[in-house]
Short mmCIF file of C-alpha atoms in Angstrom, two decimals:
data_model
loop_
_atom_site.label_atom_id
_atom_site.label_comp_id
_atom_site.label_asym_id
_atom_site.label_seq_id
_atom_site.Cartn_x
_atom_site.Cartn_y
_atom_site.Cartn_z
CA LEU A 1 0.00 0.00 0.00
CA GLN A 2 1.45 3.30 -1.10
CA PRO A 3 0.46 6.84 -0.10
CA ARG A 4 -1.82 8.28 -2.75
CA ILE A 5 -2.71 11.81 -3.71
CA ILE A 6 -6.34 12.63 -3.06
CA LEU A 7 -6.15 16.27 -4.13
CA ASP A 8 -3.56 17.49 -6.63
CA SER A 9 -2.19 21.02 -6.96
CA LYS A 10 -4.67 22.15 -9.59
CA ARG A 11 -7.74 21.04 -7.70
CA PHE A 12 -6.16 22.25 -4.46
CA LEU A 13 -6.13 25.83 -5.78
CA LEU A 14 -9.69 25.53 -7.08
CA THR A 15 -10.75 24.30 -3.66
CA LEU A 16 -9.05 27.22 -1.88
CA ASN A 17 -10.76 29.64 -4.24
CA ARG A 18 -14.13 28.03 -3.71
CA LEU A 19 -13.72 28.20 0.08
CA CYS A 20 -12.92 31.91 -0.19
CA PHE A 21 -16.07 32.60 -2.18
CA GLU A 22 -18.17 30.60 0.26
CA LEU A 23 -16.78 32.80 3.05
CA ILE A 24 -17.55 35.95 1.05
CA GLU A 25 -21.14 34.81 0.52
CA ASN A 26 -21.66 34.67 4.28
CA HIS A 27 -19.43 37.48 5.47
CA LYS A 28 -19.69 40.06 2.67
CA ASP A 29 -16.97 42.66 3.36
CA PHE A 30 -15.61 41.03 6.54
CA ALA A 31 -16.30 44.20 8.54
CA ASN A 32 -17.14 42.23 11.67
CA THR A 33 -15.41 38.95 10.95
CA ALA A 34 -12.05 37.62 12.09
CA LEU A 35 -10.14 34.71 10.63
CA ILE A 36 -8.21 32.60 13.14
CA GLY A 37 -5.85 29.79 12.15
CA VAL A 38 -5.37 26.84 14.48
CA GLN A 39 -1.76 25.87 15.29
CA PRO A 40 0.26 24.03 14.27
CA ARG A 41 -0.68 23.32 10.63
CA GLY A 42 -3.99 25.12 10.29
CA ILE A 43 -2.12 28.40 10.01
CA TYR A 44 -0.75 27.54 6.56
CA LEU A 45 -4.30 27.27 5.31
CA SER A 46 -5.46 30.41 7.12
CA ASP A 47 -2.44 32.34 5.77
CA ARG A 48 -3.42 31.40 2.23
CA ILE A 49 -7.10 32.08 2.71
CA GLN A 50 -6.46 35.45 4.30
CA LYS A 51 -4.16 36.42 1.42
CA ARG A 52 -6.61 35.26 -1.23
CA LEU A 53 -9.56 36.96 0.49
CA SER A 54 -7.67 40.26 0.63
CA GLU A 55 -6.91 39.94 -3.09
CA ILE A 56 -10.54 39.29 -3.96
CA THR A 57 -12.20 41.79 -1.63
CA GLY A 58 -9.45 44.42 -1.53
CA LYS A 59 -10.01 44.74 2.20
CA SER A 60 -7.70 43.92 5.08
CA ILE A 61 -9.12 41.15 7.19
CA LEU A 62 -8.74 40.72 10.94
CA TYR A 63 -6.45 37.78 11.31
CA GLY A 64 -4.89 35.83 14.15
CA VAL A 65 -3.50 32.44 15.05
CA ILE A 66 -4.36 30.39 18.10
CA ASP A 67 -2.50 27.57 19.80
CA PRO A 68 -4.76 25.13 21.65
CA THR A 69 -1.97 23.17 23.41
CA PHE A 70 -2.72 24.42 26.92
CA TYR A 71 -6.38 23.47 26.52
CA ARG A 72 -5.94 19.94 25.20
CA ASP A 73 -7.40 16.96 27.04
CA ASP A 74 -4.65 14.54 25.99
CA TYR A 75 -1.83 16.55 27.51
CA ARG A 76 -0.92 13.94 30.07
CA THR A 77 -1.77 10.86 28.02
CA SER A 78 0.02 11.74 24.81
CA ALA A 79 3.22 9.81 24.14
CA THR A 80 5.27 12.89 23.38
CA GLN A 81 5.40 16.18 25.21
CA LEU A 82 3.10 18.65 23.49
CA THR A 83 5.05 21.75 22.55
CA PRO A 84 3.14 25.02 22.58
CA LYS A 85 3.27 27.25 19.49
CA THR A 86 2.62 30.95 19.15
CA THR A 87 -0.78 32.48 19.81
CA SER A 88 -1.31 35.92 18.35
CA ILE A 89 -4.70 37.59 18.49
CA ARG A 90 -4.17 41.34 18.54
CA PHE A 91 -7.81 42.32 18.69
CA SER A 92 -10.83 41.61 20.86
CA THR A 93 -13.08 38.85 19.63
CA GLU A 94 -16.00 40.33 21.58
CA ASN A 95 -19.13 40.28 19.39
CA LYS A 96 -17.18 39.38 16.26
CA LYS A 97 -17.90 36.53 13.92
CA VAL A 98 -14.91 34.23 14.12
CA VAL A 99 -13.95 31.67 11.49
CA LEU A 100 -11.64 29.01 12.88
CA VAL A 101 -9.42 27.51 10.19
CA ASP A 102 -7.74 24.11 10.37
CA ASP A 103 -6.30 21.75 7.78
CA VAL A 104 -7.75 18.36 8.72
CA LEU A 105 -10.80 17.65 10.88
CA PHE A 106 -10.54 14.23 12.48
CA SER A 107 -11.61 13.54 16.08
CA GLY A 108 -12.74 17.13 16.71
CA ARG A 109 -10.66 17.34 19.89
CA THR A 110 -8.28 19.99 18.58
CA ILE A 111 -11.21 22.19 17.58
CA ARG A 112 -12.81 21.68 20.99
CA SER A 113 -9.62 22.90 22.67
CA ALA A 114 -9.21 25.74 20.17
CA MET A 115 -12.75 26.92 20.95
CA ASP A 116 -11.97 26.89 24.67
CA ALA A 117 -8.81 28.89 23.99
CA LEU A 118 -10.75 31.31 21.79
CA LEU A 119 -13.30 32.07 24.50
CA ASP A 120 -10.50 33.45 26.69
CA PHE A 121 -10.20 36.35 24.25
CA GLY A 122 -13.80 37.50 24.54
CA ARG A 123 -17.30 36.37 23.65
CA PRO A 124 -17.64 36.06 19.89
CA ALA A 125 -21.04 36.62 18.30
CA LYS A 126 -20.59 33.44 16.29
CA VAL A 127 -17.89 30.84 15.70
CA GLU A 128 -17.65 28.98 12.41
CA LEU A 129 -15.28 26.26 11.32
CA LEU A 130 -13.50 25.95 8.01
CA VAL A 131 -11.44 22.87 7.20
CA LEU A 132 -9.60 21.73 4.11
CA VAL A 133 -10.27 18.04 4.71
CA ASP A 134 -13.20 16.58 6.62
CA ARG A 135 -12.64 12.92 7.52
CA ARG A 136 -16.17 11.60 7.83
CA PHE A 137 -17.26 9.15 10.55
CA THR A 138 -14.16 9.68 12.71
CA ARG A 139 -15.52 12.29 15.10
CA GLN A 140 -15.26 11.73 18.85
CA LEU A 141 -17.10 14.94 19.70
CA PRO A 142 -20.21 16.57 18.21
CA ILE A 143 -18.31 19.07 16.04
CA GLN A 144 -19.13 19.73 12.38
CA PRO A 145 -17.49 22.13 9.94
CA ASP A 146 -19.32 24.97 8.17
CA TYR A 147 -16.99 25.08 5.17
CA VAL A 148 -15.28 21.98 3.80
CA GLY A 149 -12.62 21.75 1.10
CA LYS A 150 -12.94 18.02 0.57
CA THR A 151 -14.83 15.31 2.39
CA ILE A 152 -13.19 11.90 2.51
CA ASP A 153 -13.90 8.47 3.90
CA SER A 154 -10.86 6.86 5.45
CA LEU A 155 -9.83 4.22 7.95
CA THR A 156 -8.97 5.49 11.40
CA SER A 157 -5.51 3.98 11.05
CA GLU A 158 -4.83 5.99 7.89
CA ARG A 159 -3.31 9.44 7.99
CA VAL A 160 -4.13 12.51 5.92
CA LYS A 161 -1.11 14.64 5.10
CA VAL A 162 -1.39 18.13 3.65
CA ASP A 163 1.63 19.43 1.72
CA TRP A 164 2.17 23.16 1.21
CA GLU A 165 4.03 24.75 -1.64
CA HIS A 166 6.29 26.88 0.59
CA LEU A 167 7.19 23.86 2.75
CA GLU A 168 6.98 20.67 0.73
CA GLY A 169 7.25 22.13 -2.77
CA ALA A 170 3.66 21.60 -3.91
CA ASP A 171 0.10 22.04 -2.66
CA ARG A 172 -1.50 18.62 -2.41
CA ILE A 173 -3.18 16.20 -0.05
CA TRP A 174 -2.07 12.62 0.59
CA LEU A 175 -3.82 9.68 2.12
CA VAL A 176 -1.14 7.66 3.88
CA PRO A 177 -1.94 4.05 4.83
CA ALA A 178 -0.97 2.73 8.26
CA LYS A 179 2.54 1.30 8.44
CA ASN A 180 1.18 -1.80 10.09
CA PRO A 181 -2.50 -2.26 9.10
CA ASP A 182 -3.08 -4.84 11.86
CA ALA A 183 -1.98 -2.52 14.59
CA MET B 1 13.52 16.45 21.93
CA ASN B 2 10.99 18.88 23.34
CA ALA B 3 10.62 17.20 26.73
CA LEU B 4 12.89 17.97 29.67
CA SER B 5 15.58 15.43 30.51
CA VAL B 6 14.73 15.57 34.21
CA LYS B 7 11.76 14.61 36.38
CA HIS B 8 12.45 17.21 39.07
CA LEU B 9 13.90 20.68 39.05
CA LEU B 10 16.39 20.22 41.86
CA GLY B 11 19.00 22.60 40.57
CA ILE B 12 20.39 24.11 37.39
CA LYS B 13 23.32 21.73 37.80
CA TYR B 14 21.15 18.85 36.58
CA LEU B 15 19.77 20.62 33.49
CA THR B 16 21.22 20.58 30.02
CA ARG B 17 21.42 23.61 27.78
CA GLU B 18 18.57 22.11 25.71
CA ASP B 19 16.42 21.86 28.85
CA ILE B 20 16.99 25.53 29.57
CA GLU B 21 16.13 26.47 26.00
CA ILE B 22 12.93 24.39 26.09
CA ILE B 23 11.94 26.20 29.30
CA PHE B 24 12.64 29.58 27.67
CA ASP B 25 10.62 28.73 24.57
CA SER B 26 7.65 27.70 26.69
CA THR B 27 8.08 30.84 28.80
CA ASP B 28 7.62 32.95 25.66
CA LYS B 29 4.25 31.28 25.14
CA PHE B 30 3.19 31.75 28.75
CA LYS B 31 4.14 35.43 28.64
CA GLU B 32 1.63 35.76 25.83
CA VAL B 33 -0.99 33.99 27.99
CA LEU B 34 -0.35 36.54 30.75
CA ASP B 35 -1.17 39.36 28.32
CA ARG B 36 -4.63 37.98 27.56
CA PRO B 37 -7.89 39.28 29.02
CA ILE B 38 -8.25 35.92 30.79
CA LYS B 39 -4.80 35.07 32.10
CA LYS B 40 -5.52 31.47 32.83
CA VAL B 41 -5.26 28.16 30.98
CA PRO B 42 -6.66 24.80 32.09
CA SER B 43 -3.50 22.72 31.52
CA LEU B 44 -2.97 21.56 35.11
CA ARG B 45 -6.57 21.40 36.27
CA ASP B 46 -6.06 17.74 37.24
CA THR B 47 -2.93 18.47 39.26
CA THR B 48 -2.56 19.30 42.94
CA ILE B 49 0.54 21.12 44.05
CA VAL B 50 1.80 21.74 47.56
CA ASN B 51 3.97 24.74 48.32
CA LEU B 52 6.20 23.64 51.16
CA PHE B 53 7.97 26.63 52.60
CA PHE B 54 10.29 25.83 55.47
CA GLU B 55 11.79 29.30 55.13
CA ASN B 56 10.23 32.74 54.64
CA SER B 57 9.58 34.11 51.21
CA THR B 58 7.39 36.74 49.57
CA ARG B 59 8.29 36.97 45.90
CA THR B 60 9.04 33.33 45.17
CA ARG B 61 6.00 32.09 47.01
CA ILE B 62 3.56 34.53 45.45
CA SER B 63 5.13 33.94 42.07
CA PHE B 64 4.76 30.15 42.36
CA GLU B 65 1.22 30.53 43.66
CA LEU B 66 0.23 32.76 40.78
CA ALA B 67 1.89 30.45 38.27
CA GLU B 68 0.01 27.48 39.71
CA LYS B 69 -3.31 29.32 39.75
CA ARG B 70 -2.85 30.51 36.18
CA LEU B 71 -2.35 26.91 35.11
CA SER B 72 -5.57 25.99 37.00
CA ALA B 73 -3.80 23.68 39.46
CA ASP B 74 -5.21 23.10 42.92
CA ILE B 75 -2.81 24.31 45.55
CA ILE B 76 -2.06 23.83 49.21
CA ASN B 77 0.17 26.19 51.10
CA PHE B 78 2.31 24.96 53.90
CA SER B 79 4.59 26.99 56.09
CA ALA B 80 6.80 25.31 58.61
CA SER B 81 6.16 27.83 61.36
CA ALA B 82 2.48 26.84 61.60
CA SER B 83 2.86 23.08 61.27
CA SER B 84 3.79 19.85 63.00
CA VAL B 85 7.40 20.42 61.98
CA LYS B 86 7.50 22.39 65.20
CA LYS B 87 6.51 19.18 67.02
CA GLY B 88 9.52 17.36 65.62
CA GLU B 89 8.15 15.62 62.54
CA THR B 90 10.82 14.66 60.01
CA LEU B 91 10.90 16.03 56.49
CA ILE B 92 10.09 12.68 54.86
CA ASP B 93 7.18 12.08 57.23
CA THR B 94 5.77 15.54 56.61
CA VAL B 95 5.99 15.17 52.86
CA ASN B 96 4.72 11.59 52.75
CA ASN B 97 1.71 12.56 54.82
CA ILE B 98 0.92 15.33 52.40
CA LEU B 99 1.44 13.07 49.40
CA ALA B 100 -0.86 10.46 50.94
CA MET B 101 -3.62 13.00 50.33
CA LYS B 102 -2.96 12.66 46.57
CA VAL B 103 -0.71 15.58 45.84
CA ASP B 104 1.14 15.44 42.52
CA MET B 105 3.87 18.04 42.76
CA VAL B 106 5.94 19.61 45.50
CA VAL B 107 7.42 23.09 45.42
CA MET B 108 9.87 23.31 48.25
CA ARG B 109 12.00 25.90 49.96
CA HIS B 110 14.21 24.65 52.75
CA PRO B 111 17.03 26.15 54.81
CA CYS B 112 19.26 23.08 54.32
CA ALA B 113 21.27 22.69 51.15
CA GLY B 114 20.39 19.45 49.39
CA ALA B 115 16.99 18.95 51.05
CA PRO B 116 15.14 18.62 47.69
CA VAL B 117 17.73 16.17 46.35
CA PHE B 118 17.39 14.10 49.52
CA LEU B 119 13.61 14.15 49.27
CA SER B 120 13.65 13.16 45.59
CA LYS B 121 15.17 9.80 46.58
CA TYR B 122 12.20 8.92 48.75
CA ILE B 123 9.09 10.26 47.05
CA HIS B 124 7.59 9.82 43.61
CA ALA B 125 6.07 13.29 43.11
CA ASN B 126 7.81 15.92 40.96
CA ILE B 127 9.86 18.27 43.10
CA ILE B 128 10.69 21.85 42.28
CA ASN B 129 13.38 23.47 44.33
CA ALA B 130 12.36 26.99 45.34
CA GLY B 131 15.64 27.58 47.14
CA ASP B 132 17.63 25.26 49.38
CA GLY B 133 19.82 27.02 51.94
CA THR B 134 22.87 28.60 50.35
CA HIS B 135 22.91 26.04 47.55
CA GLU B 136 20.59 26.58 44.55
CA HIS B 137 17.57 28.62 43.50
CA PRO B 138 16.96 27.32 39.98
CA THR B 139 13.81 29.25 39.02
CA GLN B 140 15.47 32.52 40.01
CA ALA B 141 18.47 31.75 37.79
CA LEU B 142 16.17 30.82 34.92
CA LEU B 143 14.19 34.03 35.17
CA ASP B 144 17.41 36.06 35.47
CA ALA B 145 18.85 34.51 32.34
CA TYR B 146 15.49 34.84 30.58
CA SER B 147 15.33 38.55 31.46
CA ILE B 148 18.83 39.07 30.06
CA ARG B 149 17.88 37.16 26.91
CA GLU B 150 14.74 39.24 26.53
CA ARG B 151 16.50 42.59 26.94
CA LEU B 152 19.77 41.88 25.10
CA GLY B 153 18.50 39.36 22.56
CA GLY B 154 20.63 36.53 23.91
CA VAL B 155 22.88 35.34 26.69
CA GLU B 156 25.73 33.81 24.68
CA GLY B 157 28.90 35.88 25.02
CA LYS B 158 27.38 38.45 27.38
CA LYS B 159 29.43 39.56 30.37
CA VAL B 160 27.59 39.23 33.64
CA ALA B 161 28.97 40.38 36.98
CA ILE B 162 27.46 38.94 40.12
CA ILE B 163 28.17 41.36 42.91
CA GLY B 164 27.83 41.14 46.67
CA ASP B 165 27.32 38.35 49.14
CA ILE B 166 28.40 35.39 47.02
CA ARG B 167 29.08 33.14 49.99
CA HIS B 168 25.52 33.00 51.25
CA SER B 169 23.78 33.28 47.92
CA ARG B 170 21.92 30.42 46.29
CA VAL B 171 21.06 32.85 43.52
CA ALA B 172 24.77 33.25 42.72
CA LEU B 173 25.46 29.53 42.37
CA SER B 174 22.38 28.84 40.25
CA ASN B 175 23.11 31.87 38.11
CA ILE B 176 26.68 30.75 37.53
CA PHE B 177 25.53 27.28 36.40
CA CYS B 178 22.74 28.66 34.24
CA LEU B 179 24.64 31.46 32.52
CA LYS B 180 27.68 29.26 31.91
CA LYS B 181 25.49 26.63 30.26
CA LEU B 182 24.12 29.35 28.03
CA GLY B 183 27.60 30.58 27.10
CA ALA B 184 27.91 33.82 29.08
CA GLU B 185 31.09 35.07 30.72
CA ILE B 186 30.79 35.51 34.45
CA MET B 187 32.62 37.50 37.07
CA VAL B 188 31.89 37.43 40.77
CA ALA B 189 32.78 40.46 42.83
CA GLY B 190 32.52 41.39 46.48
CA PRO B 191 34.47 41.56 49.68
CA PRO B 192 36.95 38.66 50.10
CA THR B 193 35.22 37.55 53.30
CA LEU B 194 31.99 36.99 51.38
CA MET B 195 33.70 35.06 48.59
CA PRO B 196 33.57 31.25 48.95
CA MET B 197 36.83 29.38 48.65
CA PHE B 198 37.56 27.70 45.30
CA ILE B 199 34.85 29.72 43.56
CA ASP B 200 37.23 30.11 40.59
CA SER B 201 37.00 26.34 40.07
CA LEU B 202 33.53 27.00 38.61
CA GLY B 203 35.23 28.84 35.75
CA VAL B 204 34.36 32.37 36.80
CA LYS B 205 36.52 35.45 37.12
CA VAL B 206 36.97 36.78 40.66
CA GLU B 207 37.26 40.48 41.42
CA TYR B 208 37.37 42.33 44.72
CA ASP B 209 36.96 45.81 43.28
CA VAL B 210 33.34 46.53 42.38
CA ARG B 211 34.31 49.38 40.08
CA LYS B 212 36.48 47.10 37.96
CA ALA B 213 33.71 44.53 37.80
CA LEU B 214 31.25 47.17 36.60
CA GLU B 215 33.71 48.44 33.97
CA TRP B 216 33.97 44.89 32.62
CA CYS B 217 30.34 43.81 32.53
CA ASP B 218 27.20 44.28 30.38
CA VAL B 219 24.90 43.16 33.17
CA ALA B 220 25.34 43.54 36.91
CA ASN B 221 23.35 41.17 39.08
CA ILE B 222 23.53 42.69 42.54
CA LEU B 223 22.85 40.36 45.43
CA ARG B 224 21.28 41.14 48.72
CA ILE B 225 23.42 41.23 51.83
CA GLN B 226 21.83 38.35 53.71
CA LEU B 227 21.70 39.88 57.14
CA GLU B 228 20.04 36.75 58.56
CA ARG B 229 22.96 34.57 57.52
CA GLN B 230 25.80 36.75 58.88
CA GLU B 231 26.61 34.45 61.79
CA ILE B 232 29.94 36.16 62.27
CA GLN B 233 30.86 39.63 61.16
CA TYR B 234 32.07 39.40 57.58
CA PHE B 235 32.47 43.15 57.22
CA PRO B 236 32.85 45.91 59.81
CA SER B 237 29.53 47.73 59.24
CA LEU B 238 26.72 48.16 56.76
CA ARG B 239 27.86 51.74 56.24
CA GLU B 240 31.30 50.56 55.26
CA TYR B 241 29.86 47.90 52.95
CA ALA B 242 27.68 50.49 51.23
CA LEU B 243 30.67 52.78 50.86
CA TYR B 244 33.01 50.22 49.28
CA PHE B 245 30.72 47.69 47.62
CA GLY B 246 27.39 49.46 47.19
CA ILE B 247 26.29 50.52 43.71
CA ASN B 248 25.18 54.12 43.36
CA LYS B 249 24.32 56.41 40.51
CA LYS B 250 27.53 58.43 40.81
CA LEU B 251 29.64 55.31 40.38
CA LEU B 252 27.67 54.25 37.31
CA ASP B 253 27.80 57.78 35.85
CA ASP B 254 31.57 57.82 36.36
CA ILE B 255 31.95 54.59 34.44
CA GLY B 256 29.68 56.04 31.78
CA LYS B 257 28.43 52.94 29.99
CA GLU B 258 25.10 51.20 29.83
CA ILE B 259 24.96 48.45 32.40
CA LEU B 260 21.77 46.53 33.03
CA ILE B 261 21.05 46.29 36.73
CA MET B 262 19.45 43.20 38.23
CA HIS B 263 18.60 42.27 41.78
CA PRO B 264 16.81 39.14 42.97
CA GLY B 265 15.13 41.02 45.82
CA PRO B 266 14.35 41.82 48.50
CA ILE B 267 16.43 44.97 48.16
CA ASN B 268 18.25 46.53 51.08
CA ARG B 269 17.91 50.02 49.68
CA GLY B 270 20.94 52.16 50.40
CA ILE B 271 23.16 49.19 51.23
CA GLU B 272 24.03 47.06 48.19
CA ILE B 273 22.18 49.35 45.79
CA THR B 274 20.80 52.87 46.05
CA SER B 275 17.23 53.76 45.13
CA ASP B 276 18.18 55.89 42.12
CA VAL B 277 19.94 52.87 40.59
CA ALA B 278 17.25 50.35 41.51
CA ASP B 279 14.55 52.52 39.96
CA SER B 280 16.47 53.66 36.86
CA LYS B 281 15.59 52.74 33.29
CA TYR B 282 18.54 50.33 33.17
CA SER B 283 17.04 48.36 36.00
CA LEU B 284 15.56 44.97 35.10
CA ILE B 285 14.31 44.34 38.60
CA LEU B 286 10.59 44.48 37.89
CA ASP B 287 11.05 42.63 34.56
CA GLN B 288 12.62 39.86 36.60
CA VAL B 289 9.57 39.68 38.84
CA GLU B 290 7.20 39.74 35.86
CA ASN B 291 9.11 37.01 34.03
CA GLY B 292 9.22 34.94 37.22
CA VAL B 293 5.58 33.93 36.89
CA ALA B 294 5.94 32.86 33.25
CA ILE B 295 9.16 30.93 33.98
CA ARG B 296 7.49 29.07 36.83
CA MET B 297 4.45 28.31 34.69
CA ALA B 298 6.77 26.84 32.06
CA VAL B 299 8.63 24.71 34.61
CA LEU B 300 5.44 23.41 36.22
CA TYR B 301 3.88 22.73 32.83
CA LEU B 302 6.89 20.90 31.44
CA LEU B 303 7.48 18.77 34.55
CA SER B 304 3.82 17.85 35.06
CA GLY B 305 3.59 16.41 31.57
CA ARG B 306 6.09 13.69 32.31
CA LYS B 307 4.59 10.33 32.93
CA GLU B 308 5.97 7.95 35.53
CA GLY B 309 9.01 6.11 34.22
CA SER B 310 9.36 8.14 31.03
#
């Protein structure tokens, strides 16, 4: 079993564009909306979306990144020490519409902790969730995305890997089979 | 890679340079938390911590308490003066009784050097040394080095003079270990009677003239004269100490270069340092206190994440 590409560069860009237009449909000129990327790898998606949205709308968009590490529920049970990343929200989220942005939605636990972290910055009017990949039927919490790049069905043992042009040389999404399928 | 190599923070001596850098990186993140509207994260909400203080403290104790509260830990405060220690209970008995009530971490200050190391051999909880006699005070050294790093952009290659009562100072020893591991040059300065023997074996320069030390350094960490530990007279009078070894504005103006001033507190104003120096813009003293909470949050956070046997 080899890793296979489930979204190539061309369709990746189309998907990003489509997500941006879906956001514009709901948020118009983004006057009261903030985009917040979830660390560690959600920020690459939010960076791109924020850039593309500014190009399309010609407006600057409130933008921050949030690190949910301190709010996680697997802190003591995870095999490796969880290393915190930067949080930077230089505005109040009070009464704003907030769009949380992450790359892959799997168990929903990261988003749960990111929402807890977010609430420490104020009481948003509304929180929405945008993800590039939604892995169906793997949720451990009742969390559903509002905007989805691609929905996939996968085995729990499989891994979804998102490559970024500035890091891995190309924008694409892989489905990586488990090293040991029996495990 | 990003976990500490130790289970306890007994002293800087036992840390590697990587450990110190991991603590500093986490401290950056906690400083950001302390700037939020809600300065609290739930990371340690399942952890109970006891603050065992067998010796008096204001800053360290409040700083640890705040750090623990801001990580959502449950805390118990213990001070020896109001406890069964007065009835003759041994240290191990005291601690084991507290641990029997399901306490996960121990923050301890003790007047005897080595007390935390001793305790670590008998109990399973994580221990953080908050000062043991005249031996080590690791969190103070970490926050001192962090404050230097924050102000000067790094510690490597910086010249730090530690001035004053070196003999009785746990801050001095921990600072020497910490700054050396981070690649700073260190000089200790003070009256010969307050200089421990063989201090140069730690790889530090020794100077008895405070002016020369100040001319050499980028940062001066000025220690408190520990009046409670002067069992014999190490210098004729406080007035004479202030005259020959005290730091005042005139002396600094004479030298005419920018020297960052640090002091671990509590300050004996007018003895080791005058008010106009302690309150000047080159003073890092309140930065040190501010960073203390974030440093202690980082240490508690990093140690609590370690599972038994890992």
